[in-house]
PDB file of C-alpha atoms and ligand atoms in Angstrom:
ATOM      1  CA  UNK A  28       3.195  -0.108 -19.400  1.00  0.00           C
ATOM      2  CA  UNK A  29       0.301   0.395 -17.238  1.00  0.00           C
ATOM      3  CA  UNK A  30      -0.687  -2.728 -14.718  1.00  0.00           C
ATOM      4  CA  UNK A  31      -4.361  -3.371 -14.354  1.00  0.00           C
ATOM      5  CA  UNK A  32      -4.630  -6.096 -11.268  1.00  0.00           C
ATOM      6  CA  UNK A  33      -7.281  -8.343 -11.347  1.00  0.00           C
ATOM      7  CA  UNK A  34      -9.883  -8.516  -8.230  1.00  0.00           C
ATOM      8  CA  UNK A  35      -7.177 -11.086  -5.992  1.00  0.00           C
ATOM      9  CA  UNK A  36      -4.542  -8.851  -6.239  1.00  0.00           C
ATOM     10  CA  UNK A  37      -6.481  -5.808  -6.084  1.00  0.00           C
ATOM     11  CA  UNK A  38      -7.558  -6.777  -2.599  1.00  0.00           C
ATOM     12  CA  UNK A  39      -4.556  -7.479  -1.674  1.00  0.00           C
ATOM     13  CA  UNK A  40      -3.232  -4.098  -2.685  1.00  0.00           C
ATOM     14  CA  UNK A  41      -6.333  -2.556  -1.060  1.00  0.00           C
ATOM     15  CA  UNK A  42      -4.657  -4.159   2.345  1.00  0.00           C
ATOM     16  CA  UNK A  43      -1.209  -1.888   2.346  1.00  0.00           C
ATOM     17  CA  UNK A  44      -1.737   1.401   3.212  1.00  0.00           C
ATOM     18  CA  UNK A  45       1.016   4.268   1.310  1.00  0.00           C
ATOM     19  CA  UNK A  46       4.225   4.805   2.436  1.00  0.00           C
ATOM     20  CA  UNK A  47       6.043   1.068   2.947  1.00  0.00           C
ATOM     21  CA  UNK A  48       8.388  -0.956   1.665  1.00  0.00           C
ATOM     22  CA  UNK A  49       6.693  -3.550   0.961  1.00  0.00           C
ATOM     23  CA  UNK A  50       8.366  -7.195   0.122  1.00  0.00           C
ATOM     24  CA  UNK A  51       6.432  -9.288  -2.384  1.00  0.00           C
ATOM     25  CA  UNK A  52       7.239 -13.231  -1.652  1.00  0.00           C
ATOM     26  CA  UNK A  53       6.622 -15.361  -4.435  1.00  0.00           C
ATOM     27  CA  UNK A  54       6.436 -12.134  -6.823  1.00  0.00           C
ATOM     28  CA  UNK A  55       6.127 -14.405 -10.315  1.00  0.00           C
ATOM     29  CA  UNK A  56       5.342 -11.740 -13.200  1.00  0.00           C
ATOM     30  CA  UNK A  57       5.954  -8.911 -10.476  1.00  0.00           C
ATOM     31  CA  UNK A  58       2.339  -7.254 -11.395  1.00  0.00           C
ATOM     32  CA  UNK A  59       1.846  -6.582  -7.712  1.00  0.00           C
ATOM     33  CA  UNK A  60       4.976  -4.506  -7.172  1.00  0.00           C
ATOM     34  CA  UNK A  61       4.464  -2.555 -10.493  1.00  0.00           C
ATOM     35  CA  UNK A  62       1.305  -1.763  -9.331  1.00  0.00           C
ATOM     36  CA  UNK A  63       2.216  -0.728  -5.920  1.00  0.00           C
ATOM     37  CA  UNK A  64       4.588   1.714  -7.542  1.00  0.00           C
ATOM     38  CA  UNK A  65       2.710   3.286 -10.511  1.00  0.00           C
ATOM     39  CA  UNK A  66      -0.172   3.799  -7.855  1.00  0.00           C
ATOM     40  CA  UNK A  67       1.864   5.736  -5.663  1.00  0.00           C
ATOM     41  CA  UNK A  68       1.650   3.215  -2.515  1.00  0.00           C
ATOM     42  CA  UNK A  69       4.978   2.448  -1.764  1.00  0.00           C
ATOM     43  CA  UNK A  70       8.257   3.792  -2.684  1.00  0.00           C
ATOM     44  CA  UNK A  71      10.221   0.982  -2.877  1.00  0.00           C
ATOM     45  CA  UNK A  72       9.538  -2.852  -3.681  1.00  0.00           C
ATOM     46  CA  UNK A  73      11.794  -6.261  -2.578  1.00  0.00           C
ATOM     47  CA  UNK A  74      10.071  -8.606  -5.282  1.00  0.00           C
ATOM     48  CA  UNK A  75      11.476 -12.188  -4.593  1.00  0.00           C
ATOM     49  CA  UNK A  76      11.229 -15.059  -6.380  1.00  0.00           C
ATOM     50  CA  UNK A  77      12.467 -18.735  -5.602  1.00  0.00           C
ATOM     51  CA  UNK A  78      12.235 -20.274  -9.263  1.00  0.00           C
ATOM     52  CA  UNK A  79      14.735 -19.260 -11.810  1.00  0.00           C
ATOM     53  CA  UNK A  80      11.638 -18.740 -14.584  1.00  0.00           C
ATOM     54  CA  UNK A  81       9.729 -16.527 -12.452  1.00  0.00           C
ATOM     55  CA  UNK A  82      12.624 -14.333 -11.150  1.00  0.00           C
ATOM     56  CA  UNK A  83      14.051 -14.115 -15.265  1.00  0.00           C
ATOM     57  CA  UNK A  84      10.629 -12.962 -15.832  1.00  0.00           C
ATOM     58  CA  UNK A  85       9.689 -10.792 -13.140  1.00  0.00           C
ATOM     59  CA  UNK A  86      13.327  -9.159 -13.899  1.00  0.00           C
ATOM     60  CA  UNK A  87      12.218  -8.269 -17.397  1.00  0.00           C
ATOM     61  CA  UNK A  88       8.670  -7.170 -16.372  1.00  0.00           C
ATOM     62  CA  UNK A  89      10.242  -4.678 -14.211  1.00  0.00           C
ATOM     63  CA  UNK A  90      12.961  -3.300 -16.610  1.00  0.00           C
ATOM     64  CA  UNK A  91      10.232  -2.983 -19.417  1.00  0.00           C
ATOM     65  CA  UNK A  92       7.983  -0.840 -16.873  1.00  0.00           C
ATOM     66  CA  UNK A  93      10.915   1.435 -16.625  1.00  0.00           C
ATOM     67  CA  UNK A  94      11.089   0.395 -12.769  1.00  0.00           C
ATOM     68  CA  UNK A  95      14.588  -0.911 -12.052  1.00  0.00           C
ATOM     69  CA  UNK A  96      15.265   1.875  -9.607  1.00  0.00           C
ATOM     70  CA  UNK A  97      12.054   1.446  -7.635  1.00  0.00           C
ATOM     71  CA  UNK A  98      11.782  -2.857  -7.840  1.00  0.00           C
ATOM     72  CA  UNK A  99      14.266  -4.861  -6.255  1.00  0.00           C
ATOM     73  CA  UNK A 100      14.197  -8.257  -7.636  1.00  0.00           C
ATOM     74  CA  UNK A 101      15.967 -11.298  -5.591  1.00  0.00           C
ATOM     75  CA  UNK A 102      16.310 -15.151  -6.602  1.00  0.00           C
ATOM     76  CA  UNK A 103      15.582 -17.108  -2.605  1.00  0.00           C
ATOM     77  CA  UNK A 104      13.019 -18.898  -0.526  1.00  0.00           C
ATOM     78  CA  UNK A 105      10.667 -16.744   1.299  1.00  0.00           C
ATOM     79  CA  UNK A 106      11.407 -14.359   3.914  1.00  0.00           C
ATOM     80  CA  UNK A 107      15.279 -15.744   4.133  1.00  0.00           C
ATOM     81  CA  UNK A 108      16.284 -13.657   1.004  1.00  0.00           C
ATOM     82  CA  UNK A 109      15.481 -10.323   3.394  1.00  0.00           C
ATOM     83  CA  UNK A 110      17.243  -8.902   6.245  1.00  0.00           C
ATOM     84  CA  UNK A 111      14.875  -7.754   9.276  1.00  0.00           C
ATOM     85  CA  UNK A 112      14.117  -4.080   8.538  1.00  0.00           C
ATOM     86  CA  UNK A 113      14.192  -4.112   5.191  1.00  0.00           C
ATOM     87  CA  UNK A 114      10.659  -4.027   4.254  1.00  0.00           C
ATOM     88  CA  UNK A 115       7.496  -2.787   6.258  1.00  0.00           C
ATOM     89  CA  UNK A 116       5.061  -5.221   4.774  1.00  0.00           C
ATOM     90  CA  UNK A 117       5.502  -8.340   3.241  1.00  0.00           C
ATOM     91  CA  UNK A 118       3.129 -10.307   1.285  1.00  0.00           C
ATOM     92  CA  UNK A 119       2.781 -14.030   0.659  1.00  0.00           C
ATOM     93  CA  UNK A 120       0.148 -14.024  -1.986  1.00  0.00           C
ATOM     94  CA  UNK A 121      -1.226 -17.108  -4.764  1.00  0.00           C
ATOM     95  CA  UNK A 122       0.464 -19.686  -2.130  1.00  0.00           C
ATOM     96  CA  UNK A 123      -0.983 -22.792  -0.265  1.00  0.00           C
ATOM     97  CA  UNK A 124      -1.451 -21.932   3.305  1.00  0.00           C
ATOM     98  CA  UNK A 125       1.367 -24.796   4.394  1.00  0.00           C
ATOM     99  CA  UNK A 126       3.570 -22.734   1.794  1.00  0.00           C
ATOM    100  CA  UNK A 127       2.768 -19.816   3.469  1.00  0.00           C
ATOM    101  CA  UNK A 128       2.725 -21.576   7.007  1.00  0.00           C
ATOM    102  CA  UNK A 129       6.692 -22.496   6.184  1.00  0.00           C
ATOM    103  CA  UNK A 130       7.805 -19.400   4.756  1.00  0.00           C
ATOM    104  CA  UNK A 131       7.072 -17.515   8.215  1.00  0.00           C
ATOM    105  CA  UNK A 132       8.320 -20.262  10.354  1.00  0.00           C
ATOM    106  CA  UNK A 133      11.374 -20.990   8.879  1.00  0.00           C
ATOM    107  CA  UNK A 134      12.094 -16.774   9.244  1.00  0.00           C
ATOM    108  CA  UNK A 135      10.428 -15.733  12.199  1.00  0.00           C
ATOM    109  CA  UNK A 136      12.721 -12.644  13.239  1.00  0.00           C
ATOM    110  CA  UNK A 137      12.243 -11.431   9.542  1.00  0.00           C
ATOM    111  CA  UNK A 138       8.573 -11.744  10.002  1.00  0.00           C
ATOM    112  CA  UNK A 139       8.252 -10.251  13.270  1.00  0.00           C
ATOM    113  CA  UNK A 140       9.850  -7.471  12.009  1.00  0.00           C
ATOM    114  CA  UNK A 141       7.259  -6.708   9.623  1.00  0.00           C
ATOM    115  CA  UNK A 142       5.013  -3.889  10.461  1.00  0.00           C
ATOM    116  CA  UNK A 143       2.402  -6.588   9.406  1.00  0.00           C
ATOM    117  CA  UNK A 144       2.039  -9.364   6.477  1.00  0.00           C
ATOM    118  CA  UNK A 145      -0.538  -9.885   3.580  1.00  0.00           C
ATOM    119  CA  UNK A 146      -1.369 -13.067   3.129  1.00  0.00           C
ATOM    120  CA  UNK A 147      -3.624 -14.742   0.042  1.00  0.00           C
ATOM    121  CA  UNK A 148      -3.322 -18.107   0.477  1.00  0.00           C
ATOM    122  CA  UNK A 149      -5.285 -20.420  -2.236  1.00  0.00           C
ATOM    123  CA  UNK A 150      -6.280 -23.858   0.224  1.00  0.00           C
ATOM    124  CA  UNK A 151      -5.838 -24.659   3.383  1.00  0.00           C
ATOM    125  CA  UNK A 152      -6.991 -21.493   4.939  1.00  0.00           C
ATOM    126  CA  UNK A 153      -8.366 -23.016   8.662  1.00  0.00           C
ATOM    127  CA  UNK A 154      -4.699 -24.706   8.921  1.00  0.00           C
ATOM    128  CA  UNK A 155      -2.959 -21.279   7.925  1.00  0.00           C
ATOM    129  CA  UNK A 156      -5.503 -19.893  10.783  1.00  0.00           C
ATOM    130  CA  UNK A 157      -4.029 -22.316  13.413  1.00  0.00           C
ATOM    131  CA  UNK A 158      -0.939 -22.007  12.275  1.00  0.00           C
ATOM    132  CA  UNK A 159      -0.857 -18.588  12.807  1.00  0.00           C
ATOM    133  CA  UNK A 160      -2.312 -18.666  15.753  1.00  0.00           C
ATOM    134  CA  UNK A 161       0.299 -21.034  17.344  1.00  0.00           C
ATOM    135  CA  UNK A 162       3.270 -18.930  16.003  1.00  0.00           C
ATOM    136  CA  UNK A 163       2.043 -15.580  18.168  1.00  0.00           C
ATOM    137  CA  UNK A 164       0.310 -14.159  15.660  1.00  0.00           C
ATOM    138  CA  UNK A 165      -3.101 -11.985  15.250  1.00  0.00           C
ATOM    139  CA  UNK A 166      -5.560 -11.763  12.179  1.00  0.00           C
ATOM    140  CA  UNK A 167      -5.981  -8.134  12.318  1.00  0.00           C
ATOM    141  CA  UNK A 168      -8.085  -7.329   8.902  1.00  0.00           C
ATOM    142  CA  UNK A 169      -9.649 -10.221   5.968  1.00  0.00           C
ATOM    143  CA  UNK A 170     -11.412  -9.742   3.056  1.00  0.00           C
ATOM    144  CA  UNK A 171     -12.777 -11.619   0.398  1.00  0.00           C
ATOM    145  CA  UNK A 172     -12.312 -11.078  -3.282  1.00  0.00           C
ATOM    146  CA  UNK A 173     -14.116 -12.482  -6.246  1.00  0.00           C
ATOM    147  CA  UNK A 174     -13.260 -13.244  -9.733  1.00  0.00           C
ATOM    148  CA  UNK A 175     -15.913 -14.660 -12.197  1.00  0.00           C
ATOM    149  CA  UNK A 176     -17.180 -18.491  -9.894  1.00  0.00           C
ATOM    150  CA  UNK A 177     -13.290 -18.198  -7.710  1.00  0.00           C
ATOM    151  CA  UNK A 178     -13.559 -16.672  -4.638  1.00  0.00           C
ATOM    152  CA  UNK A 179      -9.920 -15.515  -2.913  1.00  0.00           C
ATOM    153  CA  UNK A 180      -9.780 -14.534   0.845  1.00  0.00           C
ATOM    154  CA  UNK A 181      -6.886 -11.623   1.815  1.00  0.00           C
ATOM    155  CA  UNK A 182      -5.867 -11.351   5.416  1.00  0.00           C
ATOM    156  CA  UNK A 183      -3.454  -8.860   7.380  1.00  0.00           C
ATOM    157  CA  UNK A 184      -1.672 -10.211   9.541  1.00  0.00           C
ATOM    158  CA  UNK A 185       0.903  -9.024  12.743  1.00  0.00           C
ATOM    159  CA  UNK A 186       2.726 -10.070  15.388  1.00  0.00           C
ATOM    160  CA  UNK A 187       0.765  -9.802  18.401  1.00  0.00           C
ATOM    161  CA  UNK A 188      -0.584 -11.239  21.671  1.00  0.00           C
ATOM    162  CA  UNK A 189      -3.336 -12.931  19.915  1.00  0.00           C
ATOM    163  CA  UNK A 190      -6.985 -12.644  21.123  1.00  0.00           C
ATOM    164  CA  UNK A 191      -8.928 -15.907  22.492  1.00  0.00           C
ATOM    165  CA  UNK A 192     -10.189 -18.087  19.499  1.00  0.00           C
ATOM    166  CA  UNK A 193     -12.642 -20.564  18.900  1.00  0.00           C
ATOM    167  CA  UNK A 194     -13.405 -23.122  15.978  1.00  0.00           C
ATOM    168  CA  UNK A 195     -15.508 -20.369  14.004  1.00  0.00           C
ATOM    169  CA  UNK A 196     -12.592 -18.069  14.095  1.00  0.00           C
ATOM    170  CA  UNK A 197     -10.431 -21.168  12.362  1.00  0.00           C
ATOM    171  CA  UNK A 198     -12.662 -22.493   9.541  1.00  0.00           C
ATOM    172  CA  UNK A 199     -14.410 -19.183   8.959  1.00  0.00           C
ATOM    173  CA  UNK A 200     -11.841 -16.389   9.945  1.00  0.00           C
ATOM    174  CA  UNK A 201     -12.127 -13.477  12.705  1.00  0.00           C
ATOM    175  CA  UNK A 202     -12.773 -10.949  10.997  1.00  0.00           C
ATOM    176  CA  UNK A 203     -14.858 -12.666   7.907  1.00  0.00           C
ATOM    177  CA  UNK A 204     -17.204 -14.005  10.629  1.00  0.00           C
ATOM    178  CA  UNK A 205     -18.314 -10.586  11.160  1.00  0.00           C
ATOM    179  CA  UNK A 206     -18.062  -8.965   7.748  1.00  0.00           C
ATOM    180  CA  UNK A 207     -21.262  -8.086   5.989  1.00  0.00           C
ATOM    181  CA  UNK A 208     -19.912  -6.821   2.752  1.00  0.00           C
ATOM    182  CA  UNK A 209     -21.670  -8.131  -0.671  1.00  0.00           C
ATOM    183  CA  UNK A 210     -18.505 -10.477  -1.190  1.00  0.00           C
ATOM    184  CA  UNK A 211     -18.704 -11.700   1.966  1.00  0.00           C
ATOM    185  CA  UNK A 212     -22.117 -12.209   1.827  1.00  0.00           C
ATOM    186  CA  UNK A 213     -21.375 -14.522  -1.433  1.00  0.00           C
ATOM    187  CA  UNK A 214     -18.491 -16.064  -0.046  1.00  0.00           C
ATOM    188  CA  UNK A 215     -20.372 -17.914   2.977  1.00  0.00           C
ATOM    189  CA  UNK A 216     -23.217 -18.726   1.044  1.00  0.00           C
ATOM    190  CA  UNK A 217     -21.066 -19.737  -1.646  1.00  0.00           C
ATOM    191  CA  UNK A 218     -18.880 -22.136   1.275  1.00  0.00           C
ATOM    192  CA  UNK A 219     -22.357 -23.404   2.494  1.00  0.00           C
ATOM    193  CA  UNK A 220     -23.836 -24.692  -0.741  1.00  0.00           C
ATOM    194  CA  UNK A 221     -20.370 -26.422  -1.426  1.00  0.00           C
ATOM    195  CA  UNK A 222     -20.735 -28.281   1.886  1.00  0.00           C
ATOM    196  CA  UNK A 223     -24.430 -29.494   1.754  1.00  0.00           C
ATOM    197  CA  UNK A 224     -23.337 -30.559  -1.891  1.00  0.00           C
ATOM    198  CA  UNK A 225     -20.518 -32.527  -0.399  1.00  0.00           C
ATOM    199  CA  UNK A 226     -22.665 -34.009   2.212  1.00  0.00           C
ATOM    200  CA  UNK A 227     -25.358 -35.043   0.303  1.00  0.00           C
ATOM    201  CA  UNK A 228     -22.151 -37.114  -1.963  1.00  0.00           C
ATOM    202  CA  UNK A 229     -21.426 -38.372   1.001  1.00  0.00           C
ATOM    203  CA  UNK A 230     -24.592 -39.707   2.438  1.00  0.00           C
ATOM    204  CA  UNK A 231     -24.451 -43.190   1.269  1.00  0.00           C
ATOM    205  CA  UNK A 232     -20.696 -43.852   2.535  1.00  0.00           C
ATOM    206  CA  UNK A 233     -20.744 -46.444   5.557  1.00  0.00           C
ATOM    207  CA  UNK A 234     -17.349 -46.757   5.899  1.00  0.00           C
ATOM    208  CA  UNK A 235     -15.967 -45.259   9.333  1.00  0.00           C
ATOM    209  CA  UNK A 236     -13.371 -42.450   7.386  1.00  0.00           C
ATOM    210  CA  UNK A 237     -16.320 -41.839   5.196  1.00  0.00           C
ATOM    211  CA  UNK A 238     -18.985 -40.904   8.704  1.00  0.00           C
ATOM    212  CA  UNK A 239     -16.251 -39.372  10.183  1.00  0.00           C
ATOM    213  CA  UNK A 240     -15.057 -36.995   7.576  1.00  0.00           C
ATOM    214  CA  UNK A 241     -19.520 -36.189   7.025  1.00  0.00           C
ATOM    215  CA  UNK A 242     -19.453 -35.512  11.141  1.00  0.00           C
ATOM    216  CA  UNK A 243     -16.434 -32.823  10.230  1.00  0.00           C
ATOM    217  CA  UNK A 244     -18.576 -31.548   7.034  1.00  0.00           C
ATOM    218  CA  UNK A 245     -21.642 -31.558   9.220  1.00  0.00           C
ATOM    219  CA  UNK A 246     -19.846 -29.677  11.448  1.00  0.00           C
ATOM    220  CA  UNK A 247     -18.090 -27.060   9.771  1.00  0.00           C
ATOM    221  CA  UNK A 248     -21.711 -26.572   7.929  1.00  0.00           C
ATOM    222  CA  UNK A 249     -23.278 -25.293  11.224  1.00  0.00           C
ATOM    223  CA  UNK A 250     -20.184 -22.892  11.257  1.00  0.00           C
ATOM    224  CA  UNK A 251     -20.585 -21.355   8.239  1.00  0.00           C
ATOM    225  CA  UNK A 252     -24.699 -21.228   8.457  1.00  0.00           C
ATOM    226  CA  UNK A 253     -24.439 -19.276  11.732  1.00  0.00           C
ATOM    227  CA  UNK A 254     -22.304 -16.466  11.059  1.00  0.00           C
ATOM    228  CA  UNK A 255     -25.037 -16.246   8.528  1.00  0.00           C
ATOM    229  CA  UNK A 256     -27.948 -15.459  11.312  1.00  0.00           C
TER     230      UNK A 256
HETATM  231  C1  SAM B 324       1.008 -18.854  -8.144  1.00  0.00           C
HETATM  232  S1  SAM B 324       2.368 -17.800  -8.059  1.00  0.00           S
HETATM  233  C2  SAM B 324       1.669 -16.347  -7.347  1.00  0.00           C
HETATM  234  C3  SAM B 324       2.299 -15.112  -7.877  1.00  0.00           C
HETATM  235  C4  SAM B 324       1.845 -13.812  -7.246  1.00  0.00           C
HETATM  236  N1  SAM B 324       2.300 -13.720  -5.874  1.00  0.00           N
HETATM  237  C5  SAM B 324       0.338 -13.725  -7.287  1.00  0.00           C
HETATM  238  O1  SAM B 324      -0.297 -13.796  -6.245  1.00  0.00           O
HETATM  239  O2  SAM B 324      -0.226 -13.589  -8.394  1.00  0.00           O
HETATM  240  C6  SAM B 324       3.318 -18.425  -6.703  1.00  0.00           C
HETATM  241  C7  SAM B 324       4.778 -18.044  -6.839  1.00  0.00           C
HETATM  242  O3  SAM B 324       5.434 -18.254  -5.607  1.00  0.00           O
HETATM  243  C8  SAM B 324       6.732 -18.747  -5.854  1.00  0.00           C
HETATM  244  N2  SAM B 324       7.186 -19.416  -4.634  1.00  0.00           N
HETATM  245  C9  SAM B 324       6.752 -20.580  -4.109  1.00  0.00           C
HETATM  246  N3  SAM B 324       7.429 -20.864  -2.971  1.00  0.00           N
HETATM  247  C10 SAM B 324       8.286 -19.828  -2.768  1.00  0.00           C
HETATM  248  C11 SAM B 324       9.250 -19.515  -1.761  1.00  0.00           C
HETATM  249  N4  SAM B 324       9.475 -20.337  -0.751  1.00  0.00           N
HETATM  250  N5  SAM B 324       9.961 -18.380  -1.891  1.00  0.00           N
HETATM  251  C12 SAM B 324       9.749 -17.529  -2.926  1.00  0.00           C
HETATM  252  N6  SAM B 324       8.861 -17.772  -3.914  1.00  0.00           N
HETATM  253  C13 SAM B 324       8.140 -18.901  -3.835  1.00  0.00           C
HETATM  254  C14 SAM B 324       6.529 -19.657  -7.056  1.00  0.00           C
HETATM  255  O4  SAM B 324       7.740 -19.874  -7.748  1.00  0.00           O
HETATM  256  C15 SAM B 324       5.497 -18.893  -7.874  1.00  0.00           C
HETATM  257  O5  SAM B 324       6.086 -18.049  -8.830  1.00  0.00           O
END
């Protein structure tokens, strides 16, 4: 059984480099660690899952790829179901970014550990940012990946001293901010006509939430349209 990723967790393979353990958090079918094996990029995979359904299935994924000996699988939350050492790389991938956000925190010397993290997170990506941030921790690579009208941003993340940031780095991202690539290219433009649809919705609210949360639009639009120029 051959896995063929889609373009999400493509990119996210595209992030570990060969020769890690790698520890997929939140593994679900277990495509990702099949993949990371049959390709050759890492020798050994901790696949963890915290739902019964997921783990039964990612169990017989595994067995039916012939993979038991190379694919750990383990029923726990997060980063708890690992000892500190374990793994090189861990990824948190198809999460919300408070998922993701509480999966770190709540296992900080496992995730310091790690050489450094891949994270997909599906919302919330500016609080993720802060988050990170605030917990010691530097946005060292980002990408963005695009499937049919989604659009999926991949980040690497390690512990380090992190740099100086600003509001840009938060709602936009580091790295993305100065990224020229095609997707990335689609991915702002993509954010921007999102906003100026929302804001044009928005116009006719005179209600205080309603000007307050346009001023935040308003604002994150000038964001967005300058790492443009
Ligand atoms: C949408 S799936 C993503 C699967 C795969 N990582 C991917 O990106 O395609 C999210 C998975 O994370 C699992 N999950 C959520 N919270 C978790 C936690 N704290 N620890 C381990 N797994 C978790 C869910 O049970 C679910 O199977």
């Amino acid at each position: 059984m051959k896995i063929n990723l889609n373009n999400r967790l493509l990119a996210v393979a595209n992030m570990i480099p060969k020769g890690h353990v790698v520890a997929d958090i939140g593994t679900d079918h277990a495509y990702l660690p099949i993949y990371l094996i049959q390709e050759g990029i890492s020798p050994r995979v901790i696949a963890t899952e915290i739902k019964q359904g997921p783990y039964k299935r990612a169990l017989i994924t595994v067995r039916k790829a012939g993979l038991k000996d190379f694919i750990e699988v383990r029923l726990g939350s997060g980063l708890k179901v690992l000892e500190a050492g374990e793994a090189g790389i861990a990824v948190l991938a198809g999460m919300g970014g408070e998922t993701i956000s509480s999966i770190i925190r709540e296992a900080r010397p496992v995730a310091d550990s790690m050489e450094f993290m891949v994270l997909q997170p599906m919302q919330n990506l500016p609080n993720l940012r802060k988050n990170l941030y605030d917990m010691g921790y530097k946005i060292i690579d980002e990408d963005v990946a695009i499937e049919g009208s989604k659009y999926y941003v991949v980040m690497a993340v390690c512990c380090q001293i992190p740099e100086p940031f600003d509001d840009i780095d938060i709602t936009v991202g580091p790295v993305i901010r100065r990224k020229k690539t095609p997707e990335v290219l689609a991915y702002i433009r993509r954010k921007i006509e999102v906003i100026e649809g929302l804001i044009e919705s928005m116009k006719t609210i005179n209600t205080a939430p309603g000007q307050k949360a346009l001023a935040k639009h308003e604002g994150e639009l000038e964001m967005w349209k300058e790492v443009l120029k």
